[in-house]
Every structure is written in structure tokens, then in C-alpha cells.
């Protein structure tokens, strides 16, 4: 493989990413026109949950010939959790089974942490260069919209005023 992946074959790239899947169908905001003096009338007020939207974070990998199962991340993703829940149990076994592979990830903080970079060096994992502030053109981004769309088809809608 050429230095810097200039000669990389796209079928050797393991595209990876994580995404927070929100279980609400929309942003929860409802816009209402009110007349002067109606602001606090019960008929103009909708009580709703304004805290953190229900959901979860998943990580996945797709390649030219295969994909990994989605990995549910317990809590917020940090560098240690990235190593222990994704890289060691999923990525290493996958990459060890290939003759050549290039690992792609974006520049999220857990990905660029020194401990993670040392992990890649220690395990001789070749990384696809990913410039800072570049548009996220990884094909796995399309997967997240498909997953979210399928989840909204099977997830019951958020509570409405009639159900509170």
C-alpha cells in the first residue's frame, strides 16, 4: 500500500461511524398562533418533556463486501469506551481476518485521542486520512438515515396532549 493511501482501493476501506438515534419523530416543537392575552390559556399550552430526547448511540462499519452488526454504545462515547466496546471486540477481529484493510473514521474527539491513536499504531492498523473540517462524505452516513427512518416506522409516536 502506498504511503498516505494515495493508491488505496476503495474496496479495502472499512467505513465507520457512530450516530445517536433519536426515538422522537420530530423536534417536539409545535408552533401556534395566539391572540393577545391568550398566552397562558390552558387551550394554548401543551405540556411536554423538555429534557434529553429518548434515544441511544450506535456504531457500525460497512465495507465493499461486508458490514458489522450495529454496536450499541452504553452512555456517552469516550476514548476508553471506544477502545473497549468497539475497537477491541469488533474492529480487531474483523481487520485480522483481512489481507489488507484501511480503517476510516471521522475526527470525533474519541477517535483522535492519543490513547486511540496509540491503539492503532500498536495494532498496525492503517488509517484513511480524514482532513479536519472536511464534509462527512463517508457512505455510512446514508445508513443512519435509513436506520432512523425504519425506527420511526416501528416506534410509537411521542405522547400527545390527549395521552398525558
XYZ file of N, CA, C and O in Angstrom:
656
model
N 0.854 -1.184 0.000
C 0.000 0.000 0.000
C 0.884 1.227 0.000
O 1.834 1.298 0.759
N 0.564 2.200 -0.811
C 1.362 3.410 -0.885
C 1.171 4.263 0.362
O 0.102 4.248 0.972
N 2.223 5.007 0.724
C 2.175 5.908 1.873
C 1.053 6.922 1.681
O 0.897 7.484 0.601
N 0.272 7.173 2.744
C -0.784 8.174 2.678
C -2.047 7.707 1.968
O -2.949 8.482 1.746
N -2.124 6.462 1.581
C -3.308 5.843 0.982
C -3.645 6.388 -0.398
O -4.757 6.249 -0.866
N -2.656 7.015 -1.119
C -2.962 7.537 -2.451
C -3.403 6.419 -3.384
O -4.245 6.623 -4.246
N -2.847 5.243 -3.218
C -3.184 4.138 -4.103
C -4.231 3.211 -3.520
O -4.388 2.094 -3.981
N -4.936 3.664 -2.533
C -5.914 2.816 -1.857
C -7.038 2.415 -2.800
O -7.528 3.221 -3.579
N -7.411 1.186 -2.720
C -8.573 0.703 -3.433
C -9.767 0.889 -2.498
O -9.704 0.507 -1.329
N -10.838 1.466 -2.991
C -11.982 1.747 -2.119
C -12.592 0.476 -1.549
O -13.204 0.507 -0.497
N -12.404 -0.657 -2.215
C -12.954 -1.894 -1.661
C -12.167 -2.398 -0.458
O -12.556 -3.367 0.174
N -11.042 -1.752 -0.127
C -10.259 -2.108 1.060
C -10.604 -1.246 2.270
O -10.117 -1.490 3.366
N -11.446 -0.226 2.083
C -11.730 0.727 3.157
C -12.895 0.229 4.012
O -13.937 -0.175 3.498
N -12.677 0.259 5.314
C -13.731 -0.042 6.287
C -14.267 1.294 6.787
O -13.624 1.980 7.573
N -15.428 1.701 6.278
C -16.040 2.972 6.668
C -16.778 2.787 7.980
O -17.619 1.890 8.107
N -16.478 3.638 8.959
C -17.084 3.502 10.276
C -17.638 4.832 10.754
O -17.204 5.892 10.327
N -18.590 4.754 11.662
C -19.141 5.962 12.275
C -20.077 5.531 13.394
O -20.487 4.375 13.472
N -20.404 6.497 14.224
C -21.428 6.279 15.223
C -22.458 7.379 15.079
O -22.190 8.438 14.516
N -23.655 7.094 15.554
C -24.733 8.065 15.443
C -25.672 7.909 16.625
O -25.892 6.801 17.116
N -26.210 9.014 17.051
C -27.243 8.982 18.081
C -28.572 8.839 17.363
O -28.916 9.647 16.502
N -29.293 7.807 17.697
C -30.597 7.548 17.105
C -31.639 8.085 18.072
O -31.735 7.630 19.212
N -32.385 9.066 17.626
C -33.421 9.685 18.454
C -34.731 8.960 18.202
O -35.088 8.696 17.057
N -35.440 8.660 19.261
C -36.680 7.899 19.122
C -37.906 8.790 18.965
O -39.018 8.293 18.899
N -37.707 10.118 18.928
C -38.830 11.006 18.667
C -38.929 11.246 17.176
O -37.927 11.240 16.466
N -40.135 11.497 16.704
C -40.355 11.686 15.277
C -40.005 13.088 14.803
O -39.829 13.311 13.634
N -39.947 14.046 15.702
C -39.683 15.420 15.318
C -38.998 16.121 16.479
O -38.730 15.515 17.512
N -38.769 17.401 16.331
C -38.036 18.129 17.361
C -38.883 18.440 18.580
O -38.409 19.025 19.544
N -40.156 18.093 18.569
C -41.013 18.287 19.729
C -41.651 19.668 19.796
O -42.499 19.913 20.639
N -41.256 20.567 18.916
C -41.809 21.914 18.962
C -43.085 21.983 18.139
O -43.185 21.419 17.062
N -44.051 22.703 18.679
C -45.297 22.950 17.973
C -45.468 24.455 17.923
O -45.403 25.133 18.943
N -45.671 24.979 16.733
C -45.832 26.416 16.578
C -47.313 26.758 16.564
O -48.099 26.100 15.878
N -47.673 27.772 17.326
C -49.077 28.135 17.487
C -49.228 29.647 17.340
O -48.425 30.409 17.884
N -50.268 30.080 16.628
C -50.618 31.489 16.573
C -51.624 31.739 17.687
O -52.610 31.032 17.821
N -51.365 32.769 18.498
C -52.274 33.117 19.588
C -52.645 34.588 19.474
O -51.850 35.398 19.007
N -53.807 34.889 19.943
C -54.240 36.285 20.020
C -53.698 36.899 21.304
O -53.355 36.193 22.256
N -53.642 38.222 21.331
C -53.181 38.933 22.516
C -53.979 38.482 23.745
O -55.204 38.391 23.693
N -53.294 38.147 24.818
C -53.947 37.740 26.057
C -54.200 36.241 26.164
O -54.687 35.768 27.189
N -53.914 35.472 25.142
C -54.168 34.029 25.170
C -52.957 33.211 25.591
O -53.054 31.991 25.683
N -51.851 33.843 25.863
C -50.589 33.139 26.083
C -50.687 32.011 27.098
O -50.161 30.928 26.890
N -51.329 32.228 28.213
C -51.344 31.220 29.274
C -52.677 30.476 29.392
O -52.890 29.756 30.349
N -53.560 30.604 28.423
C -54.801 29.834 28.468
C -54.470 28.350 28.339
O -53.607 27.950 27.547
N -55.160 27.519 29.094
C -54.916 26.072 29.029
C -55.048 25.520 27.619
O -54.335 24.593 27.239
N -55.940 26.083 26.825
C -56.115 25.589 25.456
C -54.927 25.933 24.558
O -54.786 25.385 23.481
N -54.061 26.857 25.018
C -52.892 27.259 24.233
C -51.583 26.695 24.787
O -50.519 26.978 24.252
N -51.662 25.926 25.849
C -50.459 25.408 26.488
C -50.422 23.892 26.318
O -51.411 23.207 26.556
N -49.278 23.404 25.913
C -49.097 21.961 25.784
C -47.936 21.562 26.681
O -46.823 22.045 26.519
N -48.185 20.709 27.623
C -47.124 20.248 28.498
C -46.354 19.153 27.788
O -46.944 18.250 27.194
N -45.052 19.278 27.825
C -44.230 18.271 27.169
C -42.926 18.111 27.920
O -42.535 18.967 28.696
N -42.282 17.020 27.658
C -40.981 16.732 28.243
C -39.941 17.531 27.484
O -39.846 17.434 26.272
N -39.158 18.337 28.198
C -38.161 19.163 27.518
C -36.745 18.685 27.781
O -35.797 19.321 27.369
N -36.604 17.572 28.439
C -35.276 17.037 28.736
C -34.669 16.356 27.521
O -35.121 16.511 26.387
N -33.659 15.576 27.791
C -32.933 14.845 26.755
C -33.888 13.921 26.013
O -34.628 13.155 26.618
N -33.910 13.996 24.699
C -34.790 13.148 23.891
C -34.392 11.683 24.050
O -33.207 11.364 24.099
N -35.371 10.787 24.124
C -35.036 9.371 24.251
C -34.318 8.869 23.003
O -34.676 9.222 21.887
N -33.305 8.078 23.221
C -32.556 7.537 22.101
C -31.340 6.776 22.592
O -31.175 6.537 23.785
N -30.475 6.413 21.663
C -29.267 5.665 22.006
C -28.237 5.890 20.913
O -28.552 6.347 19.814
N -26.982 5.551 21.217
C -25.898 5.703 20.266
C -25.487 4.332 19.740
O -25.396 3.382 20.511
N -25.270 4.252 18.432
C -24.806 3.015 17.821
C -23.573 3.307 16.971
O -23.383 4.421 16.489
N -22.736 2.300 16.824
C -21.556 2.358 15.963
C -21.700 1.260 14.932
O -22.227 0.181 15.217
N -21.224 1.517 13.727
C -21.267 0.492 12.697
C -20.135 0.647 11.705
O -19.447 1.667 11.661
N -19.942 -0.415 10.903
C -18.912 -0.421 9.873
C -19.488 -1.066 8.637
O -20.180 -2.092 8.702
N -19.235 -0.421 7.494
C -19.594 -1.023 6.224
C -18.365 -1.045 5.339
O -17.455 -0.232 5.494
N -18.334 -2.004 4.468
C -17.246 -2.120 3.509
C -17.810 -2.575 2.177
O -19.027 -2.725 2.009
N -16.933 -2.792 1.265
C -17.329 -3.179 -0.082
C -18.064 -4.521 -0.090
O -19.041 -4.693 -0.802
N -17.602 -5.459 0.742
C -18.165 -6.811 0.729
C -18.912 -7.194 2.000
O -19.476 -8.281 2.061
N -18.862 -6.345 3.032
C -19.433 -6.790 4.301
C -19.801 -5.610 5.187
O -19.549 -4.461 4.856
N -20.370 -5.954 6.323
C -20.711 -4.974 7.351
C -20.634 -5.662 8.701
O -20.653 -6.892 8.783
N -20.548 -4.850 9.749
C -20.602 -5.417 11.101
C -22.013 -5.192 11.636
O -22.729 -4.308 11.150
N -22.390 -5.961 12.628
C -23.641 -5.635 13.310
C -23.480 -4.271 13.988
O -22.362 -3.849 14.298
N -24.583 -3.591 14.216
C -24.515 -2.331 14.951
C -24.115 -2.624 16.393
O -24.558 -3.611 16.984
N -23.280 -1.767 16.944
C -22.838 -1.897 18.329
C -23.504 -0.792 19.118
O -23.318 0.391 18.811
N -24.281 -1.163 20.113
C -24.917 -0.159 20.968
C -23.886 0.321 21.986
O -23.261 -0.488 22.674
N -23.709 1.626 22.062
C -22.744 2.233 22.981
C -23.467 2.574 24.271
O -24.477 3.288 24.254
N -22.951 2.063 25.379
C -23.548 2.330 26.685
C -23.106 3.711 27.164
O -21.952 3.911 27.503
N -24.015 4.664 27.157
C -23.681 6.016 27.614
C -22.969 6.808 26.538
O -22.962 6.453 25.366
N -22.349 7.891 26.965
C -21.638 8.767 26.026
C -20.348 8.093 25.562
O -19.653 7.444 26.346
N -20.024 8.269 24.295
C -18.813 7.674 23.758
C -17.603 8.504 24.168
O -17.573 9.706 23.965
N -16.628 7.839 24.772
C -15.340 8.473 25.070
C -14.258 7.548 24.526
O -14.547 6.467 24.014
N -13.011 7.980 24.614
C -11.931 7.210 24.002
C -11.792 5.810 24.612
O -11.587 4.836 23.893
N -11.913 5.694 25.929
C -11.768 4.386 26.572
C -12.908 3.447 26.170
O -12.695 2.276 25.875
N -14.114 3.981 26.135
C -15.273 3.172 25.725
C -15.164 2.794 24.248
O -15.553 1.700 23.849
N -14.622 3.690 23.429
C -14.422 3.404 22.002
C -13.491 2.205 21.835
O -13.755 1.301 21.049
N -12.431 2.175 22.622
C -11.493 1.054 22.558
C -12.133 -0.227 23.092
O -12.095 -1.272 22.437
N -12.736 -0.156 24.281
C -13.215 -1.373 24.938
C -14.509 -1.937 24.352
O -14.734 -3.149 24.407
N -15.366 -1.090 23.779
C -16.654 -1.578 23.270
C -16.706 -1.710 21.751
O -17.599 -2.364 21.228
N -15.758 -1.069 21.054
C -15.798 -1.094 19.593
C -14.515 -1.668 18.998
O -14.539 -2.664 18.284
N -13.390 -1.024 19.271
C -12.144 -1.401 18.601
C -11.673 -2.807 18.975
O -11.360 -3.611 18.086
N -11.594 -3.112 20.264
C -11.095 -4.440 20.677
C -12.044 -5.577 20.289
O -11.612 -6.544 19.667
N -13.339 -5.480 20.639
C -14.193 -6.644 20.365
C -14.690 -6.764 18.926
O -15.029 -7.859 18.489
N -14.740 -5.664 18.164
C -15.341 -5.715 16.835
C -14.318 -5.457 15.726
O -14.212 -6.229 14.780
N -13.585 -4.359 15.837
C -12.693 -3.953 14.752
C -11.498 -4.890 14.621
O -11.175 -5.326 13.518
N -10.820 -5.182 15.730
C -9.635 -6.046 15.641
C -9.928 -7.404 15.008
O -9.238 -7.798 14.066
N -10.935 -8.135 15.473
C -11.204 -9.430 14.835
C -11.538 -9.299 13.346
O -11.123 -10.125 12.541
N -12.265 -8.254 12.998
C -12.609 -8.053 11.588
C -11.351 -7.795 10.761
O -11.134 -8.435 9.734
N -10.515 -6.839 11.202
C -9.326 -6.474 10.425
C -8.303 -7.604 10.369
O -7.614 -7.766 9.362
N -8.213 -8.408 11.438
C -7.255 -9.514 11.449
C -7.616 -10.589 10.431
O -6.773 -11.363 10.015
N -8.876 -10.620 10.024
C -9.304 -11.603 9.037
C -9.101 -11.162 7.599
O -9.452 -11.882 6.679
N -8.538 -9.967 7.398
C -8.348 -9.437 6.048
C -6.870 -9.335 5.704
O -6.041 -9.056 6.564
N -6.559 -9.525 4.442
C -5.168 -9.384 3.994
C -4.748 -7.917 4.041
O -3.675 -7.578 4.523
N -5.596 -7.048 3.524
C -5.339 -5.608 3.569
C -6.629 -4.891 3.903
O -7.710 -5.292 3.458
N -6.524 -3.864 4.693
C -7.692 -3.060 5.042
C -7.229 -1.688 5.487
O -6.144 -1.536 6.053
N -8.052 -0.717 5.213
C -7.803 0.655 5.635
C -9.003 1.068 6.470
O -10.150 0.949 6.028
N -8.741 1.535 7.657
C -9.787 1.900 8.604
C -10.104 3.377 8.455
O -9.217 4.216 8.515
N -11.374 3.694 8.270
C -11.809 5.085 8.159
C -12.642 5.445 9.371
O -13.516 4.694 9.777
N -12.350 6.604 9.923
C -13.174 7.172 10.984
C -13.089 8.682 10.833
O -12.164 9.195 10.221
N -14.071 9.391 11.393
C -14.009 10.844 11.301
C -13.136 11.384 12.440
O -12.452 10.623 13.122
N -13.142 12.672 12.626
C -12.273 13.295 13.622
C -12.979 13.609 14.930
O -12.647 14.586 15.603
N -13.961 12.782 15.297
C -14.630 12.968 16.583
C -13.587 12.831 17.700
O -12.602 12.108 17.564
N -13.803 13.526 18.798
C -12.824 13.520 19.899
C -12.395 12.131 20.352
O -11.208 11.891 20.540
N -13.333 11.204 20.546
C -12.872 9.870 20.972
C -11.963 9.198 19.943
O -11.119 8.393 20.298
N -12.115 9.513 18.678
C -11.319 8.891 17.615
C -9.894 9.426 17.557
O -8.986 8.701 17.175
N -9.721 10.693 17.879
C -8.403 11.314 17.726
C -7.628 11.409 19.039
O -6.513 11.929 19.056
N -8.170 10.882 20.102
C -7.471 10.897 21.390
C -6.158 10.116 21.277
O -6.047 9.159 20.516
N -5.167 10.552 22.043
C -3.844 9.903 21.988
C -3.925 8.413 22.279
O -3.253 7.618 21.627
N -4.739 8.022 23.247
C -4.838 6.604 23.611
C -5.372 5.779 22.430
O -4.936 4.650 22.196
N -6.277 6.349 21.660
C -6.835 5.655 20.495
C -5.795 5.611 19.377
O -5.619 4.578 18.721
N -5.094 6.712 19.165
C -4.056 6.734 18.131
C -2.953 5.723 18.450
O -2.453 5.044 17.553
N -2.584 5.598 19.735
C -1.592 4.581 20.136
C -2.124 3.179 19.876
O -1.381 2.284 19.479
N -3.415 2.978 20.114
C -4.041 1.682 19.852
C -3.843 1.293 18.385
O -3.464 0.169 18.076
N -4.096 2.240 17.478
C -3.935 1.958 16.045
C -2.481 1.660 15.700
O -2.200 0.730 14.944
N -1.561 2.414 16.255
C -0.132 2.180 15.999
C 0.277 0.820 16.541
O 0.924 0.023 15.851
N -0.094 0.522 17.787
C 0.281 -0.750 18.422
C -0.277 -1.963 17.678
O 0.325 -3.031 17.696
N -1.434 -1.805 17.047
C -2.057 -2.918 16.324
C -1.831 -2.825 14.819
O -2.439 -3.587 14.055
N -0.985 -1.906 14.400
C -0.612 -1.728 12.993
C -1.837 -1.599 12.082
O -1.941 -2.237 11.040
N -2.770 -0.753 12.513
C -3.979 -0.502 11.737
C -3.758 0.749 10.897
O -3.449 1.816 11.414
N -3.908 0.589 9.582
C -3.737 1.711 8.663
C -5.009 2.546 8.642
O -6.116 2.019 8.497
N -4.846 3.857 8.795
C -5.985 4.769 8.811
C -6.078 5.537 7.501
O -5.067 5.941 6.931
N -7.300 5.728 7.047
C -7.536 6.589 5.896
C -7.456 8.030 6.398
O -8.169 8.393 7.338
N -6.582 8.853 5.819
C -6.506 10.248 6.278
C -7.863 10.939 6.134
O -8.541 10.778 5.122
N -8.258 11.667 7.157
C -9.542 12.351 7.156
C -9.290 13.783 7.587
O -9.139 14.054 8.772
N -9.222 14.722 6.637
C -8.878 16.108 6.972
C -9.872 16.733 7.953
O -11.079 16.473 7.876
N -9.341 17.562 8.852
C -10.193 18.275 9.801
C -11.142 19.192 9.043
O -10.798 19.724 7.988
N -12.335 19.348 9.562
C -13.359 20.231 8.997
C -13.769 19.844 7.580
O -14.259 20.669 6.822
N -13.551 18.598 7.205
C -13.967 18.158 5.872
C -15.431 17.723 5.938
O -15.919 17.309 6.979
N -16.138 17.815 4.825
C -17.518 17.333 4.829
C -17.526 15.832 5.083
O -16.618 15.126 4.665
N -18.531 15.378 5.788
C -18.613 13.958 6.109
C -19.245 13.230 4.935
O -20.455 13.109 4.841
N -18.397 12.756 4.032
C -18.870 12.100 2.822
C -18.793 10.583 2.907
O -18.934 9.896 1.905
N -18.566 10.063 4.090
C -18.496 8.618 4.248
C -19.841 7.997 3.875
O -20.896 8.486 4.282
N -19.825 6.921 3.108
C -21.097 6.295 2.704
C -21.905 5.743 3.868
O -23.103 5.541 3.729
N -21.287 5.543 5.019
C -22.053 5.015 6.154
C -23.068 6.044 6.666
O -24.050 5.686 7.301
N -22.864 7.317 6.353
C -23.827 8.342 6.765
C -25.220 8.032 6.226
O -26.217 8.349 6.863
N -25.296 7.413 5.058
C -26.595 7.045 4.482
C -27.304 5.987 5.321
O -28.524 5.925 5.347
N -26.531 5.149 5.978
C -27.108 4.086 6.809
C -27.900 4.680 7.959
O -28.978 4.203 8.300
N -27.369 5.735 8.580
C -28.027 6.310 9.764
C -29.411 6.849 9.418
O -30.356 6.665 10.185
N -29.565 7.475 8.274
C -30.893 7.976 7.917
C -31.848 6.816 7.646
O -33.028 6.877 7.992
N -31.349 5.722 7.070
C -32.201 4.556 6.830
C -32.614 3.902 8.155
O -33.762 3.499 8.321
N -31.668 3.790 9.098
C -31.987 3.206 10.406
C -33.026 4.064 11.114
O -34.022 3.549 11.638
N -32.823 5.375 11.123
C -33.768 6.271 11.787
C -35.148 6.185 11.144
O -36.169 6.152 11.835
N -35.200 6.100 9.821
C -36.477 6.002 9.125
C -37.205 4.710 9.499
O -38.395 4.715 9.764
N -36.477 3.613 9.553
C -37.111 2.339 9.925
C -37.583 2.341 11.368
O -38.631 1.796 11.685
N -36.801 2.972 12.257
C -37.208 3.046 13.659
C -38.470 3.876 13.836
O -39.325 3.537 14.648
N -38.611 4.948 13.095
C -39.819 5.763 13.228
C -41.039 5.002 12.736
O -42.145 5.276 13.169
N -40.847 4.029 11.855
C -41.971 3.228 11.382
C -42.443 2.230 12.434
O -43.604 1.841 12.435
N -41.549 1.824 13.338
C -41.939 0.827 14.344
C -42.051 1.404 15.744
O -42.556 0.739 16.629
N -41.605 2.644 15.964
C -41.657 3.259 17.283
C -42.961 4.017 17.427
O -43.325 4.788 16.557
N -43.687 3.816 18.542
C -44.923 4.561 18.720
C -44.628 6.057 18.793
O -43.566 6.464 19.258
N -45.559 6.896 18.319
C -45.308 8.337 18.349
C -45.179 8.857 19.765
O -45.660 8.251 20.717
N -44.530 10.023 19.895
C -44.372 10.670 21.195
C -45.736 10.999 21.753
O -46.724 11.122 21.023
N -45.811 11.139 23.061
C -47.079 11.430 23.734
C -47.689 12.718 23.202
O -47.021 13.708 22.962
N -48.987 12.690 22.982
C -49.729 13.879 22.547
C -50.525 14.388 23.734
O -50.696 13.670 24.731
N -51.064 15.596 23.674
C -51.808 16.129 24.813
C -52.943 15.220 25.267
O -53.264 15.166 26.438
N -53.548 14.493 24.343
C -54.648 13.590 24.700
C -54.180 12.421 25.545
O -54.967 11.788 26.241
N -52.879 12.093 25.473
C -52.367 10.921 26.175
C -51.602 11.278 27.438
O -51.004 10.404 28.051
N -51.553 12.540 27.825
C -50.786 12.927 29.011
C -51.561 12.720 30.267
O -52.700 12.720 30.370
